[in-house]
Amino acid sequence: MCKENRSCFPPPGRPEHRDEIGFQVNGLSHMIKWLAHQYGGRDGEPSGVGIYGWLIGFLYDNRDQDIFQRDLQKQFAVRRSSMTGILQSMERDGMITRHPVPWDARLKKIVLTEKAVQRHEKFRQAIAEIEAKLSAGLTAEEKATFIALCEKIAKAIRPEQGGSH
C-alpha cells in the first residue's frame, strides 16, 4: 500500500507525455488499482475488486453455461499464461474448481464455489462504487465516447485483429 508521506498516484509526467494515449491509460490504470485497494475486505478477505471480481461476475452471470479457460482469455483479453496463473490462484483461494467434461478430457470447465457465490454480492457492490467514482465527472455521452474509444484502441492492438504486438 501507500506510505503515509507518499502519494499513491503517479507523479505528474513531463508535459510532452500528456498527449500520449499509453501514458494516460497507464496513469489511469495505476489510479484504478489504488482505488480498488481502498475497497479491501473489512473481514480480512479480499474485496474481489479487479480481475477476481470480474471473473467471478462473468462466471456467475454465465453459470448456466460451460465456461472454459479459453472463454475467459477471450472475454478479458488476457494471455493464456496470465489466465492460468489467475485461475490457479483462484483455485488455491477456494473460489473456483475445475471439472473435466465427458466429451474431451483435455477441457476443464470452471465452476464457482459456494464461497465465491457468497462473495459475489460484495464484489458487485465494490465494483459499482468504483464505477460510480470513475464516471462521476462524465456525462453519459462522454462515458459512451470514452468506452467506444477504448474498444477501438483495444481492437487495433489485439494480435488477432492485425494490430501490432
Coordinates of N, CA and C in Angstrom, one line a residue:
M1 N 0.8 -1.2 0.0 CA 0.0 0.0 0.0 C 0.9 1.2 0.0
C2 N 0.3 2.4 0.1 CA 1.0 3.6 0.0 C 1.6 4.0 1.4
K3 N 2.7 4.6 1.3 CA 3.3 5.0 2.6 C 2.7 6.3 3.0
E4 N 2.7 6.6 4.2 CA 2.0 7.8 4.8 C 2.3 9.1 4.1
N5 N 3.6 9.3 3.8 CA 4.0 10.6 3.3 C 4.2 10.6 1.8
R6 N 3.7 9.5 1.1 CA 3.8 9.5 -0.3 C 2.5 9.3 -1.0
S7 N 2.3 9.9 -2.1 CA 1.0 9.8 -2.8 C 1.0 8.4 -3.5
C8 N -0.2 7.9 -3.6 CA -0.5 6.6 -4.3 C -0.5 6.8 -5.8
F9 N -0.7 8.0 -6.2 CA -0.9 8.3 -7.6 C 0.4 8.6 -8.2
P10 N 0.5 8.3 -9.5 CA 1.8 8.5 -10.2 C 2.1 10.0 -10.2
P11 N 3.4 10.4 -10.2 CA 3.7 11.8 -10.2 C 3.4 12.4 -11.6
P12 N 3.1 13.6 -11.7 CA 2.7 14.2 -13.0 C 3.9 14.0 -13.9
G13 N 3.7 13.6 -15.1 CA 4.7 13.4 -16.1 C 5.1 14.7 -16.8
R14 N 6.1 14.5 -17.6 CA 6.5 15.7 -18.4 C 5.4 16.1 -19.2
P15 N 5.2 17.4 -19.4 CA 4.0 17.9 -20.2 C 3.9 17.3 -21.6
E16 N 5.1 16.9 -22.2 CA 5.0 16.3 -23.5 C 4.4 15.0 -23.6
H17 N 4.2 14.3 -22.5 CA 3.6 13.0 -22.4 C 2.1 13.1 -22.3
R18 N 1.5 14.2 -22.0 CA 0.1 14.3 -21.8 C -0.7 13.9 -23.0
D19 N -0.1 14.1 -24.2 CA -0.9 13.7 -25.4 C -0.6 12.3 -25.9
E20 N 0.0 11.5 -25.0 CA 0.3 10.1 -25.4 C -0.8 9.2 -24.7
I21 N -1.5 8.4 -25.5 CA -2.5 7.5 -25.1 C -2.0 6.5 -24.0
G22 N -0.9 5.9 -24.3 CA -0.3 4.9 -23.4 C 0.0 5.5 -22.1
F23 N 0.6 6.7 -22.0 CA 0.9 7.4 -20.8 C -0.4 7.6 -20.0
Q24 N -1.4 8.1 -20.6 CA -2.7 8.4 -19.9 C -3.4 7.1 -19.4
V25 N -3.4 6.1 -20.2 CA -4.0 4.8 -19.8 C -3.2 4.2 -18.7
N26 N -1.9 4.2 -18.8 CA -1.1 3.7 -17.7 C -1.4 4.4 -16.4
G27 N -1.5 5.7 -16.4 CA -1.8 6.5 -15.2 C -3.1 6.2 -14.6
L28 N -4.1 6.1 -15.5 CA -5.5 5.7 -15.1 C -5.5 4.3 -14.4
S29 N -4.7 3.4 -15.1 CA -4.7 2.0 -14.6 C -4.1 2.0 -13.1
H30 N -3.1 2.7 -12.9 CA -2.5 2.8 -11.5 C -3.5 3.4 -10.5
M31 N -4.2 4.4 -11.0 CA -5.1 5.1 -10.0 C -6.3 4.2 -9.8
I32 N -6.8 3.4 -10.7 CA -7.9 2.5 -10.5 C -7.4 1.4 -9.6
K33 N -6.2 0.9 -9.8 CA -5.7 -0.2 -8.9 C -5.7 0.3 -7.5
W34 N -5.2 1.6 -7.3 CA -5.2 2.2 -6.0 C -6.6 2.3 -5.4
L35 N -7.5 2.7 -6.2 CA -8.9 2.8 -5.8 C -9.5 1.5 -5.4
A36 N -9.2 0.5 -6.1 CA -9.6 -0.9 -5.8 C -9.1 -1.4 -4.5
H37 N -7.9 -1.0 -4.2 CA -7.3 -1.4 -2.9 C -8.0 -0.8 -1.7
Q38 N -8.6 0.4 -2.0 CA -9.3 1.1 -0.9 C -10.6 0.3 -0.5
Y39 N -11.0 -0.6 -1.4 CA -12.2 -1.3 -1.1 C -11.9 -2.7 -0.6
G40 N -10.8 -2.9 0.0 CA -10.4 -4.2 0.6 C -11.4 -4.7 1.6
G41 N -11.4 -6.0 1.7 CA -12.4 -6.6 2.6 C -12.2 -6.2 4.0
R42 N -13.3 -5.8 4.6 CA -13.3 -5.4 6.0 C -13.2 -6.6 6.9
D43 N -13.5 -7.8 6.4 CA -13.5 -9.0 7.1 C -12.2 -9.8 6.9
G44 N -11.2 -9.1 6.3 CA -9.9 -9.8 6.1 C -9.8 -10.5 4.8
E45 N -10.9 -10.7 4.1 CA -10.9 -11.4 2.8 C -10.7 -10.3 1.8
P46 N -10.1 -10.7 0.6 CA -10.0 -9.7 -0.5 C -11.4 -9.3 -0.9
S47 N -11.5 -8.0 -1.3 CA -12.8 -7.5 -1.7 C -13.3 -8.1 -3.0
G48 N -12.4 -8.6 -3.8 CA -12.8 -9.2 -5.1 C -12.8 -8.1 -6.2
V49 N -12.4 -6.9 -5.9 CA -12.3 -5.9 -6.9 C -11.2 -6.3 -7.8
G50 N -11.3 -6.0 -9.1 CA -10.2 -6.3 -10.0 C -10.6 -7.6 -10.7
I51 N -9.5 -8.2 -11.2 CA -9.8 -9.4 -12.1 C -10.6 -10.5 -11.4
Y52 N -10.3 -10.7 -10.1 CA -11.1 -11.7 -9.4 C -12.6 -11.4 -9.5
G53 N -12.9 -10.2 -9.2 CA -14.3 -9.8 -9.2 C -15.0 -9.9 -10.5
W54 N -14.2 -9.5 -11.6 CA -14.7 -9.5 -12.9 C -14.9 -11.0 -13.4
L55 N -13.9 -11.8 -13.1 CA -14.0 -13.2 -13.5 C -15.2 -13.9 -12.7
I56 N -15.3 -13.6 -11.5 CA -16.4 -14.2 -10.7 C -17.7 -13.7 -11.2
G57 N -17.8 -12.4 -11.5 CA -19.1 -11.9 -12.1 C -19.4 -12.5 -13.4
F58 N -18.4 -12.7 -14.3 CA -18.7 -13.3 -15.6 C -19.1 -14.8 -15.4
L59 N -18.4 -15.5 -14.5 CA -18.8 -16.9 -14.2 C -20.2 -17.0 -13.6
Y60 N -20.5 -16.1 -12.7 CA -21.8 -16.0 -12.1 C -22.9 -15.8 -13.1
D61 N -22.7 -14.8 -13.9 CA -23.7 -14.4 -14.9 C -23.9 -15.5 -16.0
N62 N -22.9 -16.3 -16.1 CA -23.0 -17.4 -17.2 C -22.9 -18.8 -16.6
R63 N -23.4 -18.9 -15.3 CA -23.3 -20.2 -14.7 C -24.2 -21.3 -15.3
D64 N -25.1 -20.9 -16.2 CA -25.9 -21.9 -16.9 C -25.2 -22.5 -18.1
Q65 N -23.9 -22.0 -18.3 CA -23.2 -22.5 -19.5 C -21.8 -23.1 -19.0
D66 N -21.3 -23.9 -19.8 CA -19.9 -24.4 -19.5 C -18.9 -23.3 -20.0
I67 N -18.1 -22.9 -19.0 CA -17.1 -21.9 -19.3 C -15.7 -22.5 -19.1
F68 N -14.9 -22.3 -20.1 CA -13.5 -22.8 -20.1 C -12.5 -21.7 -20.0
Q69 N -11.2 -22.0 -19.7 CA -10.2 -21.0 -19.7 C -10.1 -20.2 -20.9
R70 N -10.2 -20.8 -22.1 CA -10.1 -20.1 -23.3 C -11.2 -19.0 -23.5
D71 N -12.4 -19.3 -22.9 CA -13.5 -18.3 -22.9 C -13.1 -17.1 -22.1
L72 N -12.5 -17.3 -21.0 CA -12.1 -16.2 -20.1 C -11.0 -15.4 -20.7
Q73 N -10.1 -16.1 -21.4 CA -9.0 -15.4 -22.0 C -9.5 -14.5 -23.1
K74 N -10.4 -15.0 -23.9 CA -11.0 -14.2 -24.9 C -11.8 -13.0 -24.3
Q75 N -12.7 -13.3 -23.3 CA -13.5 -12.3 -22.7 C -12.7 -11.1 -22.1
F76 N -11.6 -11.5 -21.5 CA -10.9 -10.5 -20.7 C -9.6 -10.1 -21.4
A77 N -9.4 -10.6 -22.7 CA -8.2 -10.2 -23.4 C -6.9 -10.4 -22.6
V78 N -6.8 -11.6 -22.1 CA -5.6 -12.0 -21.2 C -4.9 -13.2 -21.9
R79 N -3.6 -13.2 -21.9 CA -2.9 -14.3 -22.4 C -3.1 -15.6 -21.6
R80 N -2.8 -16.7 -22.3 CA -3.1 -18.0 -21.7 C -2.3 -18.1 -20.4
S81 N -1.0 -17.8 -20.4 CA -0.1 -17.9 -19.2 C -0.7 -17.1 -18.1
S82 N -1.1 -15.9 -18.4 CA -1.6 -15.0 -17.3 C -2.9 -15.6 -16.7
M83 N -3.8 -16.0 -17.6 CA -5.1 -16.6 -17.1 C -4.8 -17.9 -16.3
T84 N -3.8 -18.7 -16.7 CA -3.5 -19.9 -16.0 C -3.1 -19.5 -14.5
G85 N -2.3 -18.5 -14.4 CA -1.8 -18.1 -13.1 C -3.0 -17.5 -12.2
I86 N -3.9 -16.8 -12.8 CA -5.0 -16.2 -12.1 C -5.9 -17.3 -11.7
L87 N -6.2 -18.3 -12.5 CA -7.1 -19.4 -12.2 C -6.5 -20.3 -11.1
Q88 N -5.2 -20.5 -11.2 CA -4.6 -21.3 -10.2 C -4.7 -20.6 -8.8
S89 N -4.5 -19.3 -8.8 CA -4.6 -18.6 -7.6 C -6.1 -18.6 -7.0
M90 N -7.0 -18.5 -7.9 CA -8.4 -18.5 -7.5 C -8.8 -19.9 -7.0
E91 N -8.2 -20.9 -7.6 CA -8.4 -22.3 -7.1 C -7.8 -22.5 -5.7
R92 N -6.6 -22.0 -5.5 CA -6.0 -22.1 -4.2 C -6.8 -21.3 -3.1
D93 N -7.4 -20.2 -3.5 CA -8.2 -19.4 -2.6 C -9.6 -20.0 -2.4
G94 N -9.9 -21.1 -3.0 CA -11.2 -21.7 -2.9 C -12.4 -21.0 -3.6
M95 N -12.1 -20.2 -4.6 CA -13.1 -19.5 -5.4 C -13.6 -20.3 -6.6
I96 N -12.8 -21.2 -7.1 CA -13.3 -22.0 -8.3 C -12.8 -23.4 -8.1
T97 N -13.5 -24.2 -8.9 CA -13.0 -25.6 -9.1 C -13.0 -25.9 -10.6
R98 N -12.2 -26.8 -11.0 CA -12.2 -27.2 -12.5 C -12.7 -28.6 -12.6
H99 N -13.6 -28.9 -13.5 CA -14.2 -30.2 -13.7 C -14.0 -30.6 -15.1
P100 N -13.5 -31.9 -15.3 CA -13.5 -32.4 -16.7 C -14.8 -32.5 -17.3
V101 N -14.9 -32.4 -18.6 CA -16.2 -32.6 -19.3 C -16.1 -34.0 -20.0
P102 N -17.2 -34.7 -20.2 CA -17.2 -36.0 -20.7 C -16.7 -36.1 -22.2
W103 N -16.9 -35.1 -23.0 CA -16.6 -35.2 -24.4 C -15.1 -34.9 -24.7
D104 N -14.4 -34.3 -23.8 CA -13.0 -34.0 -24.1 C -12.2 -33.9 -22.7
A105 N -11.4 -34.9 -22.5 CA -10.6 -35.0 -21.2 C -9.7 -33.8 -21.0
R106 N -9.3 -33.1 -22.1 CA -8.4 -32.0 -22.0 C -9.1 -30.8 -21.5
L107 N -10.4 -30.7 -21.7 CA -11.1 -29.5 -21.3 C -11.6 -29.6 -19.8
K108 N -11.4 -28.5 -19.1 CA -11.9 -28.4 -17.7 C -12.8 -27.2 -17.6
K109 N -14.1 -27.5 -17.3 CA -15.0 -26.3 -17.1 C -14.7 -25.7 -15.8
I110 N -14.9 -24.4 -15.7 CA -14.6 -23.6 -14.5 C -15.9 -23.4 -13.8
V111 N -16.0 -23.7 -12.5 CA -17.2 -23.6 -11.7 C -16.9 -22.8 -10.4
L112 N -17.8 -21.9 -10.1 CA -17.6 -21.1 -8.9 C -17.9 -22.0 -7.7
T113 N -17.2 -21.8 -6.6 CA -17.5 -22.5 -5.3 C -18.6 -21.7 -4.6
E114 N -19.1 -22.3 -3.6 CA -20.1 -21.6 -2.8 C -19.5 -20.4 -2.1
K115 N -18.3 -20.4 -1.8 CA -17.6 -19.3 -1.2 C -17.6 -18.1 -2.2
A116 N -17.3 -18.4 -3.4 CA -17.3 -17.3 -4.5 C -18.7 -16.8 -4.7
V117 N -19.7 -17.7 -4.7 CA -21.1 -17.2 -4.9 C -21.5 -16.3 -3.8
Q118 N -21.1 -16.6 -2.5 CA -21.5 -15.8 -1.4 C -20.8 -14.4 -1.4
R119 N -19.5 -14.4 -2.0 CA -18.8 -13.1 -2.1 C -19.2 -12.3 -3.3
H120 N -20.0 -12.9 -4.1 CA -20.4 -12.2 -5.4 C -21.1 -10.8 -5.1
E121 N -22.0 -10.8 -4.2 CA -22.7 -9.5 -3.9 C -21.7 -8.4 -3.4
K122 N -20.8 -8.8 -2.6 CA -19.8 -7.9 -2.1 C -19.0 -7.4 -3.3
F123 N -18.6 -8.3 -4.2 CA -17.8 -7.9 -5.4 C -18.6 -6.8 -6.2
R124 N -19.9 -7.1 -6.4 CA -20.7 -6.3 -7.3 C -20.9 -4.9 -6.6
Q125 N -21.0 -4.8 -5.3 CA -21.2 -3.6 -4.7 C -19.9 -2.7 -4.8
A126 N -18.8 -3.4 -4.6 CA -17.5 -2.6 -4.7 C -17.3 -2.1 -6.1
I127 N -17.5 -3.0 -7.1 CA -17.3 -2.6 -8.5 C -18.3 -1.4 -8.8
A128 N -19.5 -1.5 -8.3 CA -20.5 -0.4 -8.6 C -20.0 0.9 -8.0
E129 N -19.4 0.8 -6.8 CA -19.0 2.1 -6.1 C -17.8 2.6 -6.9
I130 N -16.9 1.8 -7.3 CA -15.7 2.2 -8.1 C -16.1 2.8 -9.4
E131 N -17.0 2.1 -10.1 CA -17.5 2.6 -11.4 C -18.2 4.0 -11.2
A132 N -18.9 4.2 -10.1 CA -19.6 5.5 -9.9 C -18.5 6.6 -9.7
K133 N -17.4 6.3 -9.0 CA -16.3 7.3 -8.8 C -15.7 7.6 -10.1
L134 N -15.4 6.5 -10.9 CA -14.8 6.7 -12.2 C -15.6 7.6 -13.2
S135 N -16.9 7.4 -13.2 CA -17.7 8.1 -14.1 C -18.4 9.4 -13.5
A136 N -18.1 9.7 -12.3 CA -18.8 10.8 -11.6 C -18.7 12.2 -12.4
G137 N -17.5 12.4 -13.0 CA -17.4 13.7 -13.6 C -17.7 13.7 -15.1
L138 N -18.2 12.6 -15.6 CA -18.5 12.5 -17.0 C -20.0 12.5 -17.3
T139 N -20.4 13.1 -18.4 CA -21.8 13.0 -18.9 C -22.0 11.6 -19.5
A140 N -23.2 11.2 -19.7 CA -23.5 9.9 -20.3 C -22.8 9.8 -21.7
E141 N -22.8 10.9 -22.4 CA -22.2 10.9 -23.7 C -20.7 10.8 -23.7
E142 N -20.1 11.5 -22.7 CA -18.6 11.4 -22.6 C -18.2 10.0 -22.2
K143 N -19.0 9.4 -21.3 CA -18.7 8.0 -20.9 C -18.8 7.1 -22.1
A144 N -19.9 7.2 -22.9 CA -20.1 6.4 -24.1 C -18.9 6.6 -25.1
T145 N -18.5 7.8 -25.2 CA -17.4 8.1 -26.2 C -16.1 7.5 -25.7
F146 N -15.8 7.6 -24.4 CA -14.6 7.0 -23.8 C -14.6 5.5 -24.0
I147 N -15.7 4.8 -23.7 CA -15.8 3.4 -23.9 C -15.6 3.0 -25.3
A148 N -16.2 3.7 -26.2 CA -16.1 3.4 -27.7 C -14.6 3.6 -28.1
L149 N -14.0 4.7 -27.6 CA -12.6 4.9 -28.0 C -11.7 3.8 -27.4
C150 N -11.9 3.3 -26.2 CA -11.2 2.3 -25.6 C -11.3 1.0 -26.4
E151 N -12.6 0.7 -26.8 CA -12.8 -0.5 -27.6 C -12.1 -0.4 -28.9
K152 N -12.1 0.7 -29.5 CA -11.5 0.9 -30.8 C -9.9 0.7 -30.7
I153 N -9.4 1.3 -29.6 CA -7.9 1.1 -29.4 C -7.6 -0.4 -29.1
A154 N -8.4 -1.0 -28.3 CA -8.2 -2.4 -28.0 C -8.3 -3.3 -29.2
K155 N -9.2 -3.0 -30.1 CA -9.3 -3.8 -31.3 C -8.1 -3.6 -32.2
A156 N -7.6 -2.4 -32.2 CA -6.4 -2.1 -33.1 C -5.1 -2.8 -32.6
I157 N -5.0 -3.0 -31.3 CA -3.8 -3.6 -30.8 C -3.9 -5.1 -30.5
R158 N -5.0 -5.7 -30.6 CA -5.2 -7.1 -30.4 C -4.4 -7.9 -31.5
P159 N -3.6 -8.8 -31.2 CA -2.8 -9.5 -32.2 C -3.7 -10.2 -33.3
E160 N -4.8 -10.8 -32.9 CA -5.7 -11.5 -33.9 C -6.4 -10.5 -34.8
Q161 N -6.4 -9.2 -34.4 CA -7.1 -8.2 -35.2 C -6.1 -7.5 -36.2
G162 N -4.9 -7.9 -36.2 CA -3.9 -7.3 -37.1 C -3.1 -6.2 -36.5
G163 N -3.4 -5.9 -35.2 CA -2.7 -4.8 -34.6 C -1.2 -5.3 -34.3
S164 N -0.4 -4.4 -33.9 CA 1.0 -4.8 -33.6 C 1.1 -5.2 -32.1
H165 N 1.8 -6.2 -31.9 CA 2.1 -6.7 -30.5 C 3.2 -7.7 -30.5

